[in-house]
Amino acid sequence: RQLDTSARFEIGSVTKTFTATLLADMVLRGELSLDDRLVEYLPGVSASRAGEEVTLLDLATHSAGLPRVPREVLLPAILQSPDPYRRFDERRLEAAASRTRPRSRLGEVARYSNFGVALLGHALAVAAGRRYADLIAERILAPLGLSDSAVAILDEADPQAARGHDAFAFAVPPWNLAAIAPAGGIVSTAADMERWLR
């Protein structure tokens, strides 16, 4: 069907720019520092290598040495589950992080990581005492007038929803990214994305 600039779609990893902006906002407000260690906000998670603790900056710059996704979601992803993250909540995210050691020295190698950005978003939410989705709405979406954007699951019943399709042109269901939402969970429109870019 014909789509226009008000069609809603999953923006995927563009969400990471919102999470990084939220980090910058919280730093500018004096609520935390780029050099704060992850363990300060998630005490059960001590991601370290060679005695160095992962910082919020390491997570934001993909230089924490963490894998792309938590090992626990690899099998569902390999088996092409229609929604591999849906049961992966914050408790499971923290548990996975406590079992994962960085693969390289901190700050040394950039390794694209949904896992790391999910941990960053979770830590920011804990630091603020708010839900990640609420922080994004209050501090970024509302002030910038991005009224058709939200951390949400795309509503397939919405006539404005733009369904995703696979390589064979078959429609695929939207994902519930659960605790991985800071790495890809925003639903938006082309009009809002233009405003975000400006």
PDB file of C-alpha atoms in Angstrom:
ATOM      1  CA  ARG A   1       0.000   0.000   0.000  1.00  0.00           C
ATOM      2  CA  GLN A   2       1.036   3.604  -0.370  1.00  0.00           C
ATOM      3  CA  LEU A   3       2.872   4.975   2.639  1.00  0.00           C
ATOM      4  CA  ASP A   4       3.369   8.588   3.577  1.00  0.00           C
ATOM      5  CA  THR A   5       5.480  10.428   6.139  1.00  0.00           C
ATOM      6  CA  SER A   6       3.026   9.561   8.915  1.00  0.00           C
ATOM      7  CA  ALA A   7       3.419   5.779   8.518  1.00  0.00           C
ATOM      8  CA  ARG A   8       4.772   4.230  11.729  1.00  0.00           C
ATOM      9  CA  PHE A   9       7.676   1.816  11.559  1.00  0.00           C
ATOM     10  CA  GLU A  10      10.376   0.259  13.726  1.00  0.00           C
ATOM     11  CA  ILE A  11      13.452   2.484  13.422  1.00  0.00           C
ATOM     12  CA  GLY A  12      15.723  -0.279  14.719  1.00  0.00           C
ATOM     13  CA  SER A  13      19.266   0.710  15.588  1.00  0.00           C
ATOM     14  CA  VAL A  14      18.646   4.421  15.016  1.00  0.00           C
ATOM     15  CA  THR A  15      17.271   4.080  18.557  1.00  0.00           C
ATOM     16  CA  LYS A  16      20.888   3.934  19.743  1.00  0.00           C
ATOM     17  CA  THR A  17      21.290   7.630  18.887  1.00  0.00           C
ATOM     18  CA  PHE A  18      18.419   8.407  21.263  1.00  0.00           C
ATOM     19  CA  THR A  19      20.045   6.365  24.048  1.00  0.00           C
ATOM     20  CA  ALA A  20      23.363   8.158  23.534  1.00  0.00           C
ATOM     21  CA  THR A  21      21.548  11.512  23.566  1.00  0.00           C
ATOM     22  CA  LEU A  22      19.841  10.559  26.810  1.00  0.00           C
ATOM     23  CA  LEU A  23      23.287   9.812  28.279  1.00  0.00           C
ATOM     24  CA  ALA A  24      24.550  13.224  27.122  1.00  0.00           C
ATOM     25  CA  ASP A  25      21.488  14.936  28.618  1.00  0.00           C
ATOM     26  CA  MET A  26      22.008  13.254  31.974  1.00  0.00           C
ATOM     27  CA  VAL A  27      25.694  14.210  31.977  1.00  0.00           C
ATOM     28  CA  LEU A  28      24.862  17.845  31.172  1.00  0.00           C
ATOM     29  CA  ARG A  29      22.337  17.879  34.025  1.00  0.00           C
ATOM     30  CA  GLY A  30      25.060  16.639  36.389  1.00  0.00           C
ATOM     31  CA  GLU A  31      23.164  13.432  37.150  1.00  0.00           C
ATOM     32  CA  LEU A  32      26.056  11.174  36.204  1.00  0.00           C
ATOM     33  CA  SER A  33      29.417  11.137  34.448  1.00  0.00           C
ATOM     34  CA  LEU A  34      30.675   9.460  31.280  1.00  0.00           C
ATOM     35  CA  ASP A  35      33.382   7.836  33.399  1.00  0.00           C
ATOM     36  CA  ASP A  36      30.931   6.300  35.866  1.00  0.00           C
ATOM     37  CA  ARG A  37      31.335   2.548  36.066  1.00  0.00           C
ATOM     38  CA  LEU A  38      28.429   0.349  35.079  1.00  0.00           C
ATOM     39  CA  VAL A  39      28.662  -1.447  38.420  1.00  0.00           C
ATOM     40  CA  GLU A  40      27.731   1.806  40.200  1.00  0.00           C
ATOM     41  CA  TYR A  41      24.216   1.538  38.758  1.00  0.00           C
ATOM     42  CA  LEU A  42      23.935  -2.224  38.334  1.00  0.00           C
ATOM     43  CA  PRO A  43      25.735  -3.613  41.409  1.00  0.00           C
ATOM     44  CA  GLY A  44      25.255  -7.225  40.342  1.00  0.00           C
ATOM     45  CA  VAL A  45      27.012  -6.574  37.041  1.00  0.00           C
ATOM     46  CA  SER A  46      30.768  -6.294  37.202  1.00  0.00           C
ATOM     47  CA  ALA A  47      31.910  -6.297  33.590  1.00  0.00           C
ATOM     48  CA  SER A  48      35.667  -5.916  33.802  1.00  0.00           C
ATOM     49  CA  ARG A  49      38.868  -6.874  32.012  1.00  0.00           C
ATOM     50  CA  ALA A  50      42.396  -6.675  33.342  1.00  0.00           C
ATOM     51  CA  GLY A  51      41.095  -4.936  36.448  1.00  0.00           C
ATOM     52  CA  GLU A  52      39.299  -2.207  34.488  1.00  0.00           C
ATOM     53  CA  GLU A  53      35.558  -1.734  34.981  1.00  0.00           C
ATOM     54  CA  VAL A  54      33.269  -0.951  32.026  1.00  0.00           C
ATOM     55  CA  THR A  55      32.112   2.684  32.026  1.00  0.00           C
ATOM     56  CA  LEU A  56      29.031   4.318  30.573  1.00  0.00           C
ATOM     57  CA  LEU A  57      31.242   5.846  27.872  1.00  0.00           C
ATOM     58  CA  ASP A  58      32.578   2.389  26.942  1.00  0.00           C
ATOM     59  CA  LEU A  59      29.001   1.208  26.442  1.00  0.00           C
ATOM     60  CA  ALA A  60      27.947   4.277  24.425  1.00  0.00           C
ATOM     61  CA  THR A  61      30.934   4.013  22.082  1.00  0.00           C
ATOM     62  CA  HIS A  62      30.702   0.225  21.597  1.00  0.00           C
ATOM     63  CA  SER A  63      34.183  -0.110  23.066  1.00  0.00           C
ATOM     64  CA  ALA A  64      33.315  -2.240  26.126  1.00  0.00           C
ATOM     65  CA  GLY A  65      34.347  -5.426  24.323  1.00  0.00           C
ATOM     66  CA  LEU A  66      30.893  -6.962  24.707  1.00  0.00           C
ATOM     67  CA  PRO A  67      29.416  -9.271  22.054  1.00  0.00           C
ATOM     68  CA  ARG A  68      26.745  -8.081  19.640  1.00  0.00           C
ATOM     69  CA  VAL A  69      23.945  -9.845  21.530  1.00  0.00           C
ATOM     70  CA  PRO A  70      23.725 -11.785  24.789  1.00  0.00           C
ATOM     71  CA  ARG A  71      24.501 -15.475  24.311  1.00  0.00           C
ATOM     72  CA  GLU A  72      21.025 -16.314  25.629  1.00  0.00           C
ATOM     73  CA  VAL A  73      19.336 -14.867  22.534  1.00  0.00           C
ATOM     74  CA  LEU A  74      21.677 -16.410  19.971  1.00  0.00           C
ATOM     75  CA  LEU A  75      19.820 -19.690  19.639  1.00  0.00           C
ATOM     76  CA  PRO A  76      16.378 -18.094  19.123  1.00  0.00           C
ATOM     77  CA  ALA A  77      17.959 -15.722  16.583  1.00  0.00           C
ATOM     78  CA  ILE A  78      19.724 -18.560  14.747  1.00  0.00           C
ATOM     79  CA  LEU A  79      16.494 -20.547  14.678  1.00  0.00           C
ATOM     80  CA  GLN A  80      14.869 -17.431  13.203  1.00  0.00           C
ATOM     81  CA  SER A  81      12.364 -16.991  15.976  1.00  0.00           C
ATOM     82  CA  PRO A  82       9.802 -14.381  14.943  1.00  0.00           C
ATOM     83  CA  ASP A  83      10.615 -12.479  18.155  1.00  0.00           C
ATOM     84  CA  PRO A  84      13.906 -13.647  19.730  1.00  0.00           C
ATOM     85  CA  TYR A  85      14.079 -10.954  22.438  1.00  0.00           C
ATOM     86  CA  ARG A  86      10.510 -10.937  23.782  1.00  0.00           C
ATOM     87  CA  ARG A  87      11.248 -12.782  27.042  1.00  0.00           C
ATOM     88  CA  PHE A  88      14.595 -11.108  27.622  1.00  0.00           C
ATOM     89  CA  ASP A  89      13.768  -8.759  30.504  1.00  0.00           C
ATOM     90  CA  GLU A  90      16.070  -6.610  32.674  1.00  0.00           C
ATOM     91  CA  ARG A  91      16.660  -9.446  35.129  1.00  0.00           C
ATOM     92  CA  ARG A  92      17.917 -11.676  32.308  1.00  0.00           C
ATOM     93  CA  LEU A  93      19.943  -8.795  30.871  1.00  0.00           C
ATOM     94  CA  GLU A  94      21.763  -8.310  34.181  1.00  0.00           C
ATOM     95  CA  ALA A  95      22.289 -12.061  34.592  1.00  0.00           C
ATOM     96  CA  ALA A  96      23.743 -12.325  31.090  1.00  0.00           C
ATOM     97  CA  ALA A  97      26.017  -9.350  31.740  1.00  0.00           C
ATOM     98  CA  SER A  98      27.290 -10.817  35.004  1.00  0.00           C
ATOM     99  CA  ARG A  99      28.372 -13.943  33.075  1.00  0.00           C
ATOM    100  CA  THR A 100      29.985 -12.090  30.177  1.00  0.00           C
ATOM    101  CA  ARG A 101      33.549 -10.815  30.165  1.00  0.00           C
ATOM    102  CA  PRO A 102      34.729  -8.191  27.661  1.00  0.00           C
ATOM    103  CA  ARG A 103      36.527  -9.759  24.693  1.00  0.00           C
ATOM    104  CA  SER A 104      39.069  -6.966  24.342  1.00  0.00           C
ATOM    105  CA  ARG A 105      40.675  -4.279  26.477  1.00  0.00           C
ATOM    106  CA  LEU A 106      38.231  -1.529  27.349  1.00  0.00           C
ATOM    107  CA  GLY A 107      38.271   1.377  24.924  1.00  0.00           C
ATOM    108  CA  GLU A 108      40.648  -0.437  22.589  1.00  0.00           C
ATOM    109  CA  VAL A 109      38.391  -1.966  19.939  1.00  0.00           C
ATOM    110  CA  ALA A 110      35.005  -0.831  18.634  1.00  0.00           C
ATOM    111  CA  ARG A 111      32.704  -3.874  18.543  1.00  0.00           C
ATOM    112  CA  TYR A 112      29.077  -3.179  17.570  1.00  0.00           C
ATOM    113  CA  SER A 113      26.969  -4.286  20.506  1.00  0.00           C
ATOM    114  CA  ASN A 114      23.214  -4.237  21.026  1.00  0.00           C
ATOM    115  CA  PHE A 115      24.063  -5.876  24.357  1.00  0.00           C
ATOM    116  CA  GLY A 116      26.200  -2.923  25.474  1.00  0.00           C
ATOM    117  CA  VAL A 117      23.661  -0.263  24.487  1.00  0.00           C
ATOM    118  CA  ALA A 118      20.883  -2.227  26.210  1.00  0.00           C
ATOM    119  CA  LEU A 119      22.977  -2.217  29.394  1.00  0.00           C
ATOM    120  CA  LEU A 120      23.583   1.510  28.983  1.00  0.00           C
ATOM    121  CA  GLY A 121      19.864   2.252  28.656  1.00  0.00           C
ATOM    122  CA  HIS A 122      19.081   0.074  31.648  1.00  0.00           C
ATOM    123  CA  ALA A 123      21.765   1.794  33.752  1.00  0.00           C
ATOM    124  CA  LEU A 124      20.423   5.236  32.789  1.00  0.00           C
ATOM    125  CA  ALA A 125      16.923   4.199  33.811  1.00  0.00           C
ATOM    126  CA  VAL A 126      18.196   2.898  37.164  1.00  0.00           C
ATOM    127  CA  ALA A 127      20.207   6.095  37.723  1.00  0.00           C
ATOM    128  CA  ALA A 128      17.105   8.222  37.093  1.00  0.00           C
ATOM    129  CA  GLY A 129      14.734   5.921  38.954  1.00  0.00           C
ATOM    130  CA  ARG A 130      12.471   5.874  35.880  1.00  0.00           C
ATOM    131  CA  ARG A 131      11.591   3.488  33.070  1.00  0.00           C
ATOM    132  CA  TYR A 132      13.750   3.859  29.953  1.00  0.00           C
ATOM    133  CA  ALA A 133      10.667   4.455  27.782  1.00  0.00           C
ATOM    134  CA  ASP A 134       9.487   7.240  30.100  1.00  0.00           C
ATOM    135  CA  LEU A 135      12.914   8.935  30.137  1.00  0.00           C
ATOM    136  CA  ILE A 136      13.080   8.962  26.340  1.00  0.00           C
ATOM    137  CA  ALA A 137       9.539  10.337  26.120  1.00  0.00           C
ATOM    138  CA  GLU A 138      10.072  13.066  28.732  1.00  0.00           C
ATOM    139  CA  ARG A 139      13.576  14.206  27.877  1.00  0.00           C
ATOM    140  CA  ILE A 140      13.826  13.773  24.126  1.00  0.00           C
ATOM    141  CA  LEU A 141      10.556  13.043  22.331  1.00  0.00           C
ATOM    142  CA  ALA A 142       8.330  15.634  24.036  1.00  0.00           C
ATOM    143  CA  PRO A 143      10.839  18.547  24.020  1.00  0.00           C
ATOM    144  CA  LEU A 144      11.582  18.000  20.320  1.00  0.00           C
ATOM    145  CA  GLY A 145       7.928  17.571  19.379  1.00  0.00           C
ATOM    146  CA  LEU A 146       8.369  13.981  18.170  1.00  0.00           C
ATOM    147  CA  SER A 147       4.725  13.236  18.893  1.00  0.00           C
ATOM    148  CA  ASP A 148       4.473  10.151  16.680  1.00  0.00           C
ATOM    149  CA  SER A 149       7.458   8.389  18.266  1.00  0.00           C
ATOM    150  CA  ALA A 150       7.669   6.106  21.295  1.00  0.00           C
ATOM    151  CA  VAL A 151       9.554   3.187  22.782  1.00  0.00           C
ATOM    152  CA  ALA A 152       6.881   0.663  21.885  1.00  0.00           C
ATOM    153  CA  ILE A 153       5.927  -2.456  19.992  1.00  0.00           C
ATOM    154  CA  LEU A 154       4.559  -1.629  16.560  1.00  0.00           C
ATOM    155  CA  ASP A 155       0.789  -2.081  16.659  1.00  0.00           C
ATOM    156  CA  GLU A 156      -0.075  -4.229  13.647  1.00  0.00           C
ATOM    157  CA  ALA A 157      -3.735  -3.213  13.950  1.00  0.00           C
ATOM    158  CA  ASP A 158      -2.838   0.449  13.478  1.00  0.00           C
ATOM    159  CA  PRO A 159      -3.739   1.458   9.892  1.00  0.00           C
ATOM    160  CA  GLN A 160      -0.652   3.668   9.912  1.00  0.00           C
ATOM    161  CA  ALA A 161       1.699   0.777  10.773  1.00  0.00           C
ATOM    162  CA  ALA A 162       4.259  -0.101   8.104  1.00  0.00           C
ATOM    163  CA  ARG A 163       4.886  -3.849   8.287  1.00  0.00           C
ATOM    164  CA  GLY A 164       8.391  -5.165   7.884  1.00  0.00           C
ATOM    165  CA  HIS A 165       9.187  -7.831   5.289  1.00  0.00           C
ATOM    166  CA  ASP A 166      11.907 -10.450   4.965  1.00  0.00           C
ATOM    167  CA  ALA A 167      14.203 -11.108   2.014  1.00  0.00           C
ATOM    168  CA  PHE A 168      11.439 -13.128   0.317  1.00  0.00           C
ATOM    169  CA  ALA A 169       8.893 -10.289   0.629  1.00  0.00           C
ATOM    170  CA  PHE A 170       6.882 -12.069   3.326  1.00  0.00           C
ATOM    171  CA  ALA A 171       5.470  -9.827   6.049  1.00  0.00           C
ATOM    172  CA  VAL A 172       7.129 -10.362   9.428  1.00  0.00           C
ATOM    173  CA  PRO A 173       5.714  -9.503  12.853  1.00  0.00           C
ATOM    174  CA  PRO A 174       7.121  -6.619  14.906  1.00  0.00           C
ATOM    175  CA  TRP A 175       9.619  -7.371  17.652  1.00  0.00           C
ATOM    176  CA  ASN A 176       9.179  -6.883  21.376  1.00  0.00           C
ATOM    177  CA  LEU A 177      12.759  -5.984  22.242  1.00  0.00           C
ATOM    178  CA  ALA A 178      12.059  -6.024  25.991  1.00  0.00           C
ATOM    179  CA  ALA A 179      15.339  -5.157  27.774  1.00  0.00           C
ATOM    180  CA  ILE A 180      17.119  -4.654  24.444  1.00  0.00           C
ATOM    181  CA  ALA A 181      14.803  -1.701  23.624  1.00  0.00           C
ATOM    182  CA  PRO A 182      17.538   0.947  24.186  1.00  0.00           C
ATOM    183  CA  ALA A 183      19.327  -0.584  21.195  1.00  0.00           C
ATOM    184  CA  GLY A 184      16.360  -0.680  18.817  1.00  0.00           C
ATOM    185  CA  GLY A 185      12.912  -0.294  20.370  1.00  0.00           C
ATOM    186  CA  ILE A 186      11.600   3.020  19.066  1.00  0.00           C
ATOM    187  CA  VAL A 187       8.633   3.217  16.684  1.00  0.00           C
ATOM    188  CA  SER A 188       8.471   6.428  14.663  1.00  0.00           C
ATOM    189  CA  THR A 189       7.546   8.092  11.370  1.00  0.00           C
ATOM    190  CA  ALA A 190       9.538   9.606   8.536  1.00  0.00           C
ATOM    191  CA  ALA A 191       8.265  13.048   9.565  1.00  0.00           C
ATOM    192  CA  ASP A 192       9.555  12.609  13.123  1.00  0.00           C
ATOM    193  CA  MET A 193      12.848  11.187  11.863  1.00  0.00           C
ATOM    194  CA  GLU A 194      13.358  14.263   9.680  1.00  0.00           C
ATOM    195  CA  ARG A 195      12.780  16.444  12.729  1.00  0.00           C
ATOM    196  CA  TRP A 196      15.193  14.279  14.762  1.00  0.00           C
ATOM    197  CA  LEU A 197      17.889  14.677  12.094  1.00  0.00           C
ATOM    198  CA  ARG A 198      17.422  18.450  11.997  1.00  0.00           C
TER     199      ARG A 198
END
